CSV table of C-alpha atoms in Angstrom, one decimal:
chain,number,residue,atom,x,y,z
A,581,MET,CA,118.4,21.6,60.1
A,582,LYS,CA,118.8,25.2,61.2
A,583,GLN,CA,121.1,24.6,64.2
A,584,ASP,CA,124.7,23.3,64.4
A,585,MET,CA,125.1,20.3,66.7
A,586,ILE,CA,127.8,18.9,69.1
A,587,VAL,CA,127.5,15.2,69.5
A,588,ILE,CA,128.2,13.7,73.0
A,589,LEU,CA,129.1,10.0,72.9
A,590,ASP,CA,128.4,8.2,76.2
A,591,LEU,CA,131.4,6.2,77.3
A,592,GLY,CA,130.1,5.7,80.9
A,593,SER,CA,129.9,9.2,82.3
A,594,THR,CA,127.2,10.1,84.8
A,595,GLU,CA,127.5,13.7,83.6
A,596,ASN,CA,126.2,13.4,80.1
A,597,ALA,CA,123.0,15.4,80.8
A,598,ALA,CA,125.0,18.1,82.6
A,599,LEU,CA,127.4,18.3,79.7
A,600,ALA,CA,124.7,18.5,77.1
A,601,ARG,CA,123.0,21.3,79.1
A,602,MET,CA,126.4,23.2,79.3
A,603,VAL,CA,126.7,23.1,75.5
A,604,ARG,CA,123.1,24.2,75.0
A,605,GLU,CA,123.6,27.1,77.4
A,606,LEU,CA,126.3,28.3,75.0
A,607,GLY,CA,123.6,28.5,72.4
A,608,VAL,CA,124.6,25.4,70.5
A,609,TYR,CA,122.4,22.3,70.2
A,610,SER,CA,123.8,19.0,71.6
A,611,GLU,CA,122.6,15.4,71.5
A,612,ILE,CA,123.8,12.4,73.5
A,613,HIS,CA,124.4,9.1,71.6
A,614,PRO,CA,125.7,5.7,72.5
A,615,HIS,CA,129.5,5.0,72.3
A,616,ASP,CA,129.0,2.3,69.7
A,617,ILE,CA,127.4,4.6,67.1
A,618,SER,CA,128.7,3.7,63.7
A,619,PRO,CA,130.7,6.2,61.5
A,620,GLN,CA,127.9,6.1,59.0
A,621,GLU,CA,125.2,6.9,61.6
A,622,LEU,CA,127.4,9.8,62.9
A,623,ARG,CA,127.8,11.2,59.4
A,624,GLU,CA,124.0,11.0,58.8
A,625,LEU,CA,123.3,13.2,61.8
A,626,PRO,CA,122.5,16.8,60.6
A,627,ASN,CA,124.9,19.7,61.0
A,628,VAL,CA,127.4,17.9,63.3
A,629,LYS,CA,130.3,20.3,64.1
A,630,GLY,CA,132.2,18.3,66.7
A,631,VAL,CA,132.2,15.2,68.9
A,632,ILE,CA,132.8,14.9,72.7
A,633,LEU,CA,133.9,11.5,74.0
A,634,ASN,CA,132.5,11.5,77.6
A,635,GLY,CA,134.1,8.8,79.7
A,636,GLY,CA,133.5,8.2,83.4
A,637,GLU,CA,132.9,5.8,86.2
A,638,ASN,CA,130.7,3.4,84.2
A,639,ARG,CA,133.1,3.1,81.3
A,640,VAL,CA,133.9,-0.6,82.2
A,641,VAL,CA,130.9,-2.8,81.3
A,642,ASP,CA,131.1,-6.5,82.2
A,643,GLY,CA,134.8,-6.1,82.8
A,644,VAL,CA,135.5,-4.6,79.4
A,645,PRO,CA,136.2,-0.9,78.8
A,646,VAL,CA,133.8,0.6,76.3
A,647,GLU,CA,135.5,2.2,73.2
A,648,VAL,CA,134.4,4.1,70.2
A,649,SER,CA,135.2,2.8,66.7
A,650,SER,CA,138.6,3.9,65.5
A,651,GLU,CA,136.9,4.8,62.2
A,652,LEU,CA,135.0,7.6,64.0
A,653,TYR,CA,138.3,9.6,64.0
A,654,GLU,CA,138.2,9.5,60.2
A,655,CYS,CA,134.8,11.2,59.9
A,656,GLY,CA,136.4,14.6,59.8
A,657,PHE,CA,134.9,16.1,63.0
A,658,PRO,CA,137.0,17.7,65.7
A,659,VAL,CA,137.0,15.4,68.8
A,660,MET,CA,137.4,16.3,72.5
A,661,ALA,CA,137.9,13.5,75.0
A,662,ILE,CA,137.1,13.5,78.7
A,663,ASP,CA,138.8,10.8,80.8
A,664,HIS,CA,139.7,9.0,77.5
A,665,PRO,CA,143.4,9.1,76.7
A,666,THR,CA,144.1,9.2,73.0
A,667,ALA,CA,146.4,11.1,70.7
A,668,ARG,CA,143.8,11.5,68.1
A,669,CYS,CA,141.8,14.3,69.8
A,670,GLU,CA,142.0,18.1,69.3
A,671,LYS,CA,141.5,18.5,73.1
A,672,ARG,CA,141.7,16.0,76.0
A,673,LEU,CA,140.5,16.6,79.6
A,674,GLU,CA,140.5,14.4,82.7
A,675,VAL,CA,137.5,16.1,84.3
A,676,MET,CA,134.4,17.9,83.2
A,677,PRO,CA,135.3,21.1,81.2
A,678,ASP,CA,134.7,24.5,82.6
A,679,THR,CA,132.7,27.0,80.5
A,680,ALA,CA,135.9,28.6,79.0
A,681,ALA,CA,137.4,25.2,77.9
A,682,LEU,CA,134.0,24.1,76.4
A,683,ARG,CA,133.5,27.4,74.6
A,684,ASP,CA,137.0,27.1,73.1
A,685,PHE,CA,136.3,23.7,71.7
A,686,VAL,CA,132.7,24.4,70.5
A,687,PHE,CA,133.4,27.8,68.8
A,688,ASP,CA,137.1,28.0,68.1
A,689,ILE,CA,137.9,24.4,67.2
A,690,CYS,CA,134.6,23.2,65.9
A,691,GLY,CA,133.4,26.5,64.4
A,692,ALA,CA,129.9,26.0,65.6
A,693,GLN,CA,127.3,28.9,65.5
A,694,ALA,CA,125.2,29.8,68.5
A,695,ASN,CA,121.9,29.2,66.8
A,696,TRP,CA,120.2,26.9,69.2
A,697,ASN,CA,116.8,28.4,70.2
A,698,MET,CA,113.2,27.1,70.4
A,699,LYS,CA,112.1,28.7,67.1
A,700,ASN,CA,114.8,26.9,65.2
A,701,PHE,CA,114.2,23.7,67.1
A,702,ILE,CA,110.5,23.8,66.3
A,703,ASP,CA,111.2,24.5,62.6
A,704,ASP,CA,113.6,21.6,62.5
A,705,GLN,CA,111.2,19.2,64.2
A,706,VAL,CA,108.3,20.2,61.9
A,707,GLU,CA,110.5,19.5,58.9
A,708,GLN,CA,111.6,16.1,60.3
A,709,ILE,CA,108.1,15.1,61.3
A,710,ARG,CA,106.8,15.9,57.7
A,711,ALA,CA,109.7,13.9,56.2
A,712,GLN,CA,109.1,10.9,58.5
A,713,VAL,CA,105.3,10.8,58.3
A,714,GLY,CA,104.7,11.8,54.7
A,715,ASP,CA,101.0,11.4,53.8
A,716,LYS,CA,100.3,8.8,56.4
A,717,LYS,CA,98.5,9.3,59.7
A,718,VAL,CA,99.6,9.6,63.3
A,719,LEU,CA,98.0,8.3,66.5
A,720,LEU,CA,99.0,10.4,69.5
A,721,ALA,CA,98.8,9.2,73.1
A,722,LEU,CA,97.3,12.3,74.7
A,723,SER,CA,97.3,12.3,78.5
A,724,GLY,CA,96.7,16.0,78.7
A,725,GLY,CA,100.0,16.5,80.5
A,726,VAL,CA,102.7,18.9,79.5
A,727,ASP,CA,104.8,16.5,77.3
A,728,SER,CA,101.9,15.0,75.3
A,729,SER,CA,100.3,18.5,74.9
A,730,VAL,CA,103.4,20.0,73.4
A,731,VAL,CA,103.8,17.0,71.1
A,732,ALA,CA,100.2,17.5,70.0
A,733,ALA,CA,100.9,21.1,69.2
A,734,LEU,CA,104.0,20.2,67.2
A,735,LEU,CA,102.2,17.5,65.3
A,736,ILE,CA,99.2,19.7,64.5
A,737,ARG,CA,101.6,22.3,63.1
A,738,ALA,CA,103.5,19.6,61.1
A,739,VAL,CA,100.7,17.3,59.8
A,740,GLY,CA,97.4,18.9,60.8
A,741,ARG,CA,94.4,16.6,60.2
A,742,GLN,CA,96.7,13.6,59.7
A,743,LEU,CA,96.8,13.5,63.5
A,744,THR,CA,94.3,11.6,65.7
A,745,CYS,CA,94.6,12.1,69.5
A,746,VAL,CA,93.5,9.2,71.8
A,747,HIS,CA,93.0,9.9,75.5
A,748,VAL,CA,92.8,6.7,77.5
A,749,ASN,CA,91.3,6.8,81.0
A,750,HIS,CA,93.0,3.9,82.6
A,751,GLY,CA,91.4,4.5,86.0
A,752,LEU,CA,94.7,5.9,87.3
A,753,MET,CA,94.0,9.5,86.5
A,754,ARG,CA,93.8,12.4,88.9
A,755,LYS,CA,90.4,13.6,90.0
A,756,ASN,CA,88.5,15.2,87.1
A,757,GLU,CA,91.6,14.8,84.9
A,758,SER,CA,89.9,13.1,81.9
A,759,GLU,CA,87.0,15.6,82.1
A,760,SER,CA,89.5,18.4,81.8
A,761,VAL,CA,91.3,16.8,78.8
A,762,ILE,CA,88.0,16.5,76.9
A,763,GLU,CA,87.0,20.1,77.7
A,764,VAL,CA,90.4,21.6,76.6
A,765,PHE,CA,91.3,19.5,73.6
A,766,GLN,CA,87.9,18.6,72.2
A,767,ASN,CA,85.7,21.5,73.2
A,768,GLN,CA,88.2,24.4,73.1
A,769,LEU,CA,91.0,23.3,70.7
A,770,HIS,CA,88.7,21.2,68.5
A,771,ALA,CA,91.3,18.5,68.2
A,772,ASN,CA,90.4,15.2,66.6
A,773,LEU,CA,90.0,13.4,69.9
A,774,ILE,CA,88.9,9.8,70.7
A,775,TYR,CA,88.1,9.1,74.4
A,776,VAL,CA,88.4,5.6,75.7
A,777,ASP,CA,87.3,4.5,79.2
A,778,ALA,CA,89.4,1.5,80.0
A,779,THR,CA,89.3,1.6,83.8
A,780,ASP,CA,88.1,-1.9,84.4
A,781,ARG,CA,90.4,-3.3,81.8
A,782,PHE,CA,93.6,-1.8,83.3
A,783,LEU,CA,92.7,-2.4,86.9
A,784,GLY,CA,91.9,-6.0,86.1
A,785,LYS,CA,95.3,-6.5,84.5
A,786,LEU,CA,97.0,-4.9,87.5
A,787,ALA,CA,95.1,-6.9,90.1
A,788,GLY,CA,97.6,-8.4,92.6
A,789,VAL,CA,100.7,-7.0,90.9
A,790,SER,CA,103.0,-5.3,93.4
A,791,ASP,CA,106.4,-5.0,91.6
A,792,PRO,CA,106.8,-1.4,90.3
A,793,GLU,CA,108.5,-2.4,87.1
A,794,GLU,CA,105.9,-5.1,86.3
A,795,LYS,CA,103.2,-2.5,86.9
A,796,ARG,CA,104.8,0.0,84.5
A,797,LYS,CA,105.3,-2.7,81.8
A,798,ILE,CA,101.7,-3.8,82.1
A,799,ILE,CA,100.4,-0.2,81.9
A,800,GLY,CA,102.7,0.6,78.9
A,801,GLY,CA,101.8,-2.6,77.1
A,802,GLU,CA,98.1,-2.2,77.7
A,803,PHE,CA,98.3,1.4,76.4
A,804,ILE,CA,99.7,0.1,73.1
A,805,ARG,CA,97.0,-2.6,72.8
A,806,VAL,CA,94.3,0.0,73.3
A,807,PHE,CA,95.9,2.2,70.7
A,808,GLU,CA,96.2,-0.7,68.3
A,809,GLU,CA,92.5,-1.4,68.7
A,810,GLU,CA,91.6,2.2,68.0
A,811,ALA,CA,94.0,2.3,65.0
A,812,LYS,CA,92.2,-0.6,63.5
A,813,LYS,CA,89.0,1.4,63.5
A,814,LEU,CA,90.8,4.1,61.5
A,815,GLU,CA,92.5,4.1,58.1
A,816,GLY,CA,96.2,4.8,57.3
A,817,ILE,CA,97.6,4.9,60.9
A,818,ALA,CA,101.3,4.1,60.6
A,819,PHE,CA,102.8,6.2,63.4
A,820,LEU,CA,102.5,6.5,67.2
A,821,GLY,CA,103.3,9.9,68.7
A,822,GLN,CA,104.7,10.0,72.2
A,823,GLY,CA,105.7,12.6,74.7
A,824,THR,CA,109.0,10.9,75.5
A,825,ILE,CA,111.6,13.4,76.9
A,826,TYR,CA,115.3,12.9,77.7
A,827,PRO,CA,115.0,12.2,81.4
A,828,ASP,CA,112.7,9.3,80.6
A,829,ILE,CA,115.4,7.7,78.4
A,830,ILE,CA,118.2,8.3,81.0
A,831,GLU,CA,116.2,6.7,83.8
A,832,SER,CA,115.2,3.7,81.7
A,833,GLY,CA,118.9,2.8,81.4
A,834,THR,CA,121.6,3.2,78.7
A,835,LYS,CA,124.3,0.9,77.5
A,836,THR,CA,126.7,2.2,80.2
A,837,ALA,CA,124.3,3.1,83.0
A,838,LYS,CA,121.9,1.0,85.0
A,839,MET,CA,118.2,1.6,84.9
A,840,VAL,CA,116.7,3.8,87.6
A,841,LYS,CA,113.2,2.9,86.6
A,842,SER,CA,111.6,2.1,83.2
A,843,HIS,CA,109.1,4.6,81.7
A,844,HIS,CA,106.0,3.2,80.1
A,845,ASN,CA,106.9,4.9,76.9
A,846,VAL,CA,110.5,3.5,76.9
A,847,GLY,CA,111.0,0.3,78.9
A,848,GLY,CA,107.4,-0.7,78.8
A,849,LEU,CA,106.9,-0.9,75.0
A,850,PRO,CA,106.1,-4.4,73.7
A,851,GLU,CA,108.5,-6.0,71.2
A,852,ASP,CA,105.8,-6.5,68.6
A,853,LEU,CA,105.0,-2.8,68.4
A,854,GLN,CA,102.9,-2.2,65.3
A,855,PHE,CA,103.7,1.5,64.9
A,856,GLU,CA,106.7,3.6,64.0
A,857,LEU,CA,107.3,6.1,66.8
A,858,VAL,CA,107.3,9.8,66.4
A,859,GLU,CA,109.0,11.4,69.5
A,860,PRO,CA,110.0,15.0,68.7
A,861,LEU,CA,110.8,15.9,72.3
A,862,LYS,CA,113.1,12.9,73.2
A,863,GLN,CA,116.2,15.1,73.3
A,864,LEU,CA,114.7,17.8,75.5
A,865,PHE,CA,114.7,18.4,79.3
A,866,LYS,CA,111.6,19.3,81.1
A,867,ASP,CA,112.3,23.1,81.2
A,868,GLU,CA,113.0,23.0,77.5
A,869,VAL,CA,109.7,21.2,76.8
A,870,ARG,CA,107.9,24.1,78.6
A,871,ALA,CA,109.8,26.7,76.6
A,872,CYS,CA,108.9,24.8,73.4
A,873,GLY,CA,105.2,24.8,74.4
A,874,LEU,CA,105.2,28.6,75.0
A,875,GLU,CA,106.9,29.1,71.7
A,876,LEU,CA,104.2,27.0,70.0
A,877,GLY,CA,101.6,29.3,71.5
A,878,LEU,CA,100.2,27.0,74.2
A,879,PRO,CA,98.7,28.8,77.2
A,880,ALA,CA,100.9,29.1,80.3
A,881,SER,CA,98.2,27.3,82.3
A,882,MET,CA,98.7,24.2,80.2
A,883,VAL,CA,102.5,24.5,79.8
A,884,TYR,CA,103.0,24.8,83.6
A,885,ARG,CA,100.6,22.0,84.6
A,886,GLN,CA,101.7,19.6,87.2
A,887,PRO,CA,103.9,16.8,85.7
A,888,PHE,CA,102.1,13.5,85.8
A,889,PRO,CA,103.7,10.1,85.1
A,890,GLY,CA,102.4,8.0,82.3
A,891,PRO,CA,101.4,5.2,84.7
A,892,GLY,CA,99.4,7.8,86.6
A,893,LEU,CA,98.3,7.1,90.1
A,894,GLY,CA,99.4,3.5,89.5
A,895,VAL,CA,102.9,4.4,90.8
A,896,ARG,CA,101.5,6.5,93.6
A,897,CYS,CA,99.3,3.7,94.9
A,898,LEU,CA,102.3,1.7,96.1
A,899,GLY,CA,102.4,-2.1,95.8
A,900,ALA,CA,99.4,-4.0,94.5
A,901,ILE,CA,96.7,-1.5,93.5
A,902,THR,CA,93.3,-1.7,95.2
A,903,ARG,CA,90.4,0.5,94.4
A,904,GLU,CA,90.2,1.5,98.1
A,905,ARG,CA,93.8,2.9,98.2
A,906,LEU,CA,93.5,4.3,94.6
A,907,GLU,CA,90.6,6.4,95.7
A,908,ALA,CA,92.5,7.6,98.8
A,909,VAL,CA,95.4,8.7,96.5
A,910,ARG,CA,93.0,10.5,94.1
A,911,GLU,CA,91.1,12.3,96.8
A,912,SER,CA,94.1,13.3,98.9
A,913,ASP,CA,95.9,14.5,95.8
A,914,ALA,CA,92.9,16.8,95.0
A,915,ILE,CA,93.0,18.3,98.5
A,916,LEU,CA,96.8,18.9,98.3
A,917,ARG,CA,96.5,20.6,94.9
A,918,GLU,CA,93.6,22.7,96.1
A,919,GLU,CA,95.3,23.9,99.2
A,920,PHE,CA,98.6,24.6,97.5
A,921,ALA,CA,96.8,26.7,94.9
A,922,ARG,CA,95.0,28.6,97.7
A,923,ALA,CA,98.3,29.3,99.4
A,924,GLY,CA,99.9,30.4,96.0
A,925,LEU,CA,102.4,27.5,96.1
A,926,ASP,CA,101.2,26.1,92.8
A,927,LYS,CA,103.3,28.8,91.2
A,928,LYS,CA,106.3,28.3,93.4
A,929,ILE,CA,106.7,24.6,93.7
A,930,TRP,CA,107.5,22.5,90.6
A,931,GLN,CA,105.7,19.3,91.5
A,932,TYR,CA,103.5,18.0,94.4
A,933,PHE,CA,101.4,15.0,94.9
A,934,THR,CA,100.3,12.3,97.4
A,935,VAL,CA,101.3,8.7,97.8
A,936,VAL,CA,99.5,5.9,99.7
A,937,PRO,CA,101.7,2.8,100.8
A,938,ASP,CA,100.3,-0.7,100.9
A,939,PHE,CA,100.5,-1.1,104.6
A,940,LYS,CA,98.4,0.2,107.5
A,941,SER,CA,99.2,1.8,110.9
A,942,VAL,CA,97.2,1.9,114.1
A,943,GLY,CA,95.3,5.0,115.1
A,944,VAL,CA,92.2,6.2,116.9
A,945,LYS,CA,88.9,7.3,115.4
A,946,ASN,CA,85.6,7.9,117.2
A,947,ASN,CA,87.2,6.8,120.5
A,948,ALA,CA,88.1,3.4,119.1
A,949,ARG,CA,91.2,1.7,117.7
A,950,CYS,CA,91.5,1.8,113.9
A,951,PHE,CA,94.0,0.2,111.5
A,952,GLU,CA,94.2,2.4,108.3
A,953,TYR,CA,96.5,3.7,105.6
A,954,MET,CA,98.8,6.7,105.7
A,955,VAL,CA,99.1,9.5,103.1
A,956,ILE,CA,102.5,10.8,102.2
A,957,LEU,CA,102.8,14.3,100.8
A,958,ARG,CA,105.6,14.9,98.2
A,959,ALA,CA,106.7,18.3,97.0
A,960,VAL,CA,109.9,19.1,95.0
A,961,ASN,CA,111.6,21.9,93.1
A,962,THR,CA,113.8,21.2,90.1
A,963,VAL,CA,114.9,22.6,86.8
A,964,ASP,CA,115.3,19.5,84.6
A,965,ALA,CA,114.0,16.6,86.8
A,966,MET,CA,117.5,15.1,87.0
A,967,SER,CA,117.9,16.4,90.6
A,968,ALA,CA,115.4,17.9,93.0
A,969,THR,CA,115.2,19.7,96.3
A,970,VAL,CA,112.4,19.7,98.9
A,971,PRO,CA,110.8,23.1,99.6
A,972,ARG,CA,110.0,24.3,103.1
A,973,VAL,CA,106.3,24.6,103.2
A,974,ASP,CA,104.6,26.8,105.8
A,975,TRP,CA,103.5,24.7,108.8
A,976,ASP,CA,100.0,26.2,108.8
A,977,VAL,CA,99.5,25.0,105.2
A,978,LEU,CA,100.7,21.5,106.0
A,979,GLU,CA,98.5,21.3,109.0
A,980,ARG,CA,95.4,22.4,107.1
A,981,ILE,CA,96.1,19.8,104.4
A,982,ALA,CA,96.6,17.1,107.0
A,983,GLN,CA,93.4,18.0,108.8
A,984,ARG,CA,91.4,17.9,105.6
A,985,ILE,CA,92.8,14.6,104.4
A,986,LEU,CA,92.1,13.0,107.8
A,987,ALA,CA,88.6,14.4,107.9
A,988,GLU,CA,87.6,13.9,104.2
A,989,VAL,CA,89.5,10.9,102.9
A,990,GLU,CA,88.2,7.4,103.9
A,991,ASN,CA,90.5,4.7,105.3
A,992,VAL,CA,93.3,7.1,106.2
A,993,ASN,CA,94.6,7.9,109.8
A,994,ARG,CA,98.0,9.4,109.2
A,995,VAL,CA,99.7,12.1,107.1
A,996,CYS,CA,103.5,12.4,106.5
A,997,TYR,CA,105.7,14.9,104.6
A,998,ASP,CA,108.6,13.4,102.5
A,999,MET,CA,111.8,15.3,103.1
A,1000,SER,CA,114.0,13.4,100.7
A,1001,PRO,CA,115.9,15.2,97.9
A,1002,LYS,CA,116.8,13.6,94.5
A,1003,PRO,CA,119.3,12.0,94.7
A,1004,PRO,CA,119.3,9.7,96.7
A,1005,ALA,CA,115.5,9.5,96.3
A,1006,THR,CA,113.7,9.9,93.0
A,1007,ILE,CA,110.8,12.2,92.6
A,1008,GLU,CA,108.2,9.4,92.3
A,1009,PHE,CA,108.2,6.5,94.8
A,1010,GLU,CA,108.0,3.8,92.1
């Protein structure tokens, strides 16, 4: 490993991600691990220079304060504690450290070097992937989104033809999304790509299911089943590559923090998974994933694509999915993306999409009463997807989008614009 590392142990703080980013902004790599990591596991982590015990409001779980093993202090690493009284630390703070205090610990006490950059990260990941995979083969879930595309590029660099990419059209894709994936990865990049149209299979499994978590788990589980079936047609597949990133893990819940929502590649994985996972981006935030993609040589048009959740439009067609509302989401989303691109907002707004709830409202069409669905427009700006703000979009643009949706999308009589930041809202609705 080419970069030094500061390990952050989660003892119930809600600021783990912010602290990790502070360390990385100093040019030193950081990783977050659970409070009950064993001394052996800690010693086996590469190039550890120091440990931060990060306590906070969630430190008491089921009435019992979480603690680290006393043996961790014998590992030989300098330790800094936040909200964690102990006499065995080189530095103790009651609140989040400022940059000066953190710099003092990281560089002066731990002796870490500022060698965290994307080139070194990629070199380390390529080395780790080769060590993990050996001469076996990897099956990659390739949605065509930013995360899976960057993983594909990393795996191609690491193991080349040992990689087989599988793109599953679950019927929950954006308009022309699967066609675009085939064009770019198969026709332009000449990747070893298998295309599977499983639309009827997924929609059949999801019929009548309204609970968001159940939908995510069904989609995640069915993804794995499709991959298993494709793997059986191949020889030597032992690994499953995934574009899991750190916000996915945080929102799926930790040992000291409640789940916000499970992600299909975290909370939705079946217990009898037949593959070993390869997840080289699982410690990166979204902006770091994009930087990694650029360093790997991926085109900016691919790296800065609209983020798209693994469950796709399934979590934007709220409640029990119907083909009627699913088509309304797909068509309205295409209009929103087209008009934002025309107004130049596709380069200024981080993410935007449409949502269709599972209830109707009264309206008037052709001089008669109608009872149809509404479309909610969602647009947010963010750096790392952990928090987000709502941009002020020119009224003329919003009006044009609304007029087009009402005129061109069937079964819709109302358009709304979501003004909710994250927190308290999340970026997605489900």
